């Protein structure tokens, strides 16, 4: 069956959430705590002679996955995932932000993890199908959206070390509020000096669960020290700043520069990151992707050359950073206020996503 001929069948949930229960959830959805009534699924199989096929595209009720105990994902971590948001605009339309970029990044991750690439049209159709059924789960409110989690897992039962010949691609959806909750204030970030998120030649630029699992022990250390996220460095490259456990990092200089660490193979190709870079160029800022070290951060804050620091990602969009903490020092002030540039770019980006600011780059895709 060709990709163009692959049509989605539908099995609707016989126990969807009652409207009143759904409304109560949407009033305070949190992040990743609740899930919609359906899921999108596509299977993939490869034969020993090399033939490959995406097949059995379907919508089915959300629920547990039946998987063999010997499935490759359970033993060798062969899996990848994506994250994107869906918004309801004032005219009633339902749109997503740069889903084509998510499709491309999913395939970048698939190549690194020896998983099959999913054609972009199937990726887009899978989210269209799911959103069309579960659009009533989109919450209202500033920063609120329906968060989509496409993922791909190796399902073939085997214990030999090789790429799986059976794979499942799925999409689930979760109503999402503000990632950090409440009023937007600068967050404190923990500097990990013991652990690395990724290494040269590893999976750092792929969006796979192993990267996040590797960051959790540092995340726990950060939380124990009152921090919301963890920053990782490349200690073999002058302690170059890499990224947070789940977000990219930016620096605003008083001379108008907007700087973020260059993609080096160990840093995730953030879609919010690339959007911020473009918005900075649109403003005439001197946008730089380059190495920036811990020493430059420390000295820039002390001298006033660095006036703002912020993190960005799909879940949190843009979040100001007030302090960087470690066992040995604190960089920044506990009384820091959200920076003017940070908040202006955040408002513009959220405005584009929610339809209150013109989308001059064609970043929005209508789903319903």
XYZ file of C-alpha atoms in Angstrom, residues 18-139:
122
model
C -18.617 13.398 30.259
C -18.752 17.091 29.348
C -18.936 18.200 32.990
C -15.890 16.124 33.975
C -13.954 17.384 30.956
C -14.838 20.993 31.805
C -13.546 20.520 35.356
C -10.263 19.179 33.995
C -9.899 22.017 31.492
C -10.390 24.589 34.238
C -7.078 23.464 35.764
C -5.350 21.011 33.407
C -1.793 21.235 34.724
C 0.697 19.710 32.307
C 0.560 16.094 31.150
C -1.850 15.036 33.875
C -4.936 14.221 31.787
C -5.475 12.700 28.362
C -8.122 12.935 25.672
C -10.473 10.174 24.574
C -8.598 8.884 21.524
C -5.179 8.098 20.081
C -3.815 7.872 16.533
C -1.826 4.764 15.572
C 0.114 3.589 12.501
C 2.045 0.301 12.329
C 5.268 -0.368 10.427
C 6.791 -3.680 9.385
C 9.936 -4.675 7.544
C 10.573 -8.032 5.930
C 13.859 -9.910 6.037
C 14.316 -9.245 2.317
C 14.136 -5.482 2.871
C 10.519 -4.607 2.044
C 9.002 -1.976 4.362
C 5.481 -0.686 4.848
C 3.480 1.732 6.949
C 0.053 0.182 7.453
C -3.110 -0.062 9.530
C -3.544 3.667 10.200
C -6.312 4.128 12.726
C -7.938 6.132 15.475
C -8.785 4.101 18.539
C -9.872 4.795 22.133
C -7.136 6.027 24.460
C -5.992 3.235 26.747
C -3.206 0.832 27.720
C -0.945 -0.587 25.011
C -0.645 -4.350 24.781
C 3.039 -5.090 24.211
C 5.177 -8.217 24.295
C 7.620 -8.410 27.241
C 10.435 -8.928 24.723
C 9.618 -5.788 22.695
C 12.731 -3.920 21.613
C 11.681 -0.652 23.254
C 11.742 -2.310 26.677
C 15.249 -3.712 26.375
C 17.212 -1.419 24.080
C 15.335 1.883 24.398
C 14.579 2.122 20.691
C 12.043 4.956 20.801
C 11.627 8.628 19.908
C 8.992 11.284 20.510
C 7.838 14.796 19.634
C 5.882 17.558 21.321
C 3.697 20.251 19.764
C 0.729 22.380 20.738
C -2.698 23.016 19.252
C -4.588 26.267 19.864
C -8.155 27.398 19.325
C -8.319 30.846 17.719
C -11.004 33.441 18.262
C -12.686 32.553 14.948
C -13.132 28.965 16.142
C -10.385 27.509 13.968
C -7.965 24.988 15.466
C -4.315 25.441 14.499
C -0.914 23.998 15.303
C 2.442 25.764 15.300
C 5.052 24.582 12.773
C 4.019 20.893 12.718
C 6.096 20.342 9.575
C 9.182 21.130 11.660
C 8.115 18.498 14.185
C 7.712 15.980 11.367
C 11.231 16.759 10.146
C 12.716 16.502 13.631
C 10.937 13.192 14.255
C 12.679 11.824 11.195
C 16.047 13.217 12.284
C 15.568 11.341 15.550
C 14.378 8.226 13.695
C 17.555 8.104 11.624
C 19.719 8.314 14.744
C 17.777 5.586 16.596
C 17.565 3.276 13.532
C 13.796 3.627 13.316
C 11.772 4.076 10.111
C 11.112 7.590 8.855
C 7.459 8.621 8.804
C 6.347 10.560 5.704
C 5.394 14.131 6.591
C 1.908 13.732 5.146
C 1.226 10.809 7.513
C 2.510 12.774 10.484
C 0.231 15.712 9.638
C -2.764 13.497 8.906
C -2.346 11.640 12.202
C -2.598 14.855 14.205
C -5.462 16.143 12.034
C -7.438 12.974 12.633
C -6.885 13.022 16.389
C -7.552 16.742 16.829
C -10.730 16.583 14.737
C -12.187 14.088 17.220
C -10.806 15.539 20.458
C -10.865 19.292 19.777
C -13.297 19.830 22.655
C -10.324 19.105 24.928
C -8.544 22.334 23.948
C -8.480 24.550 27.066
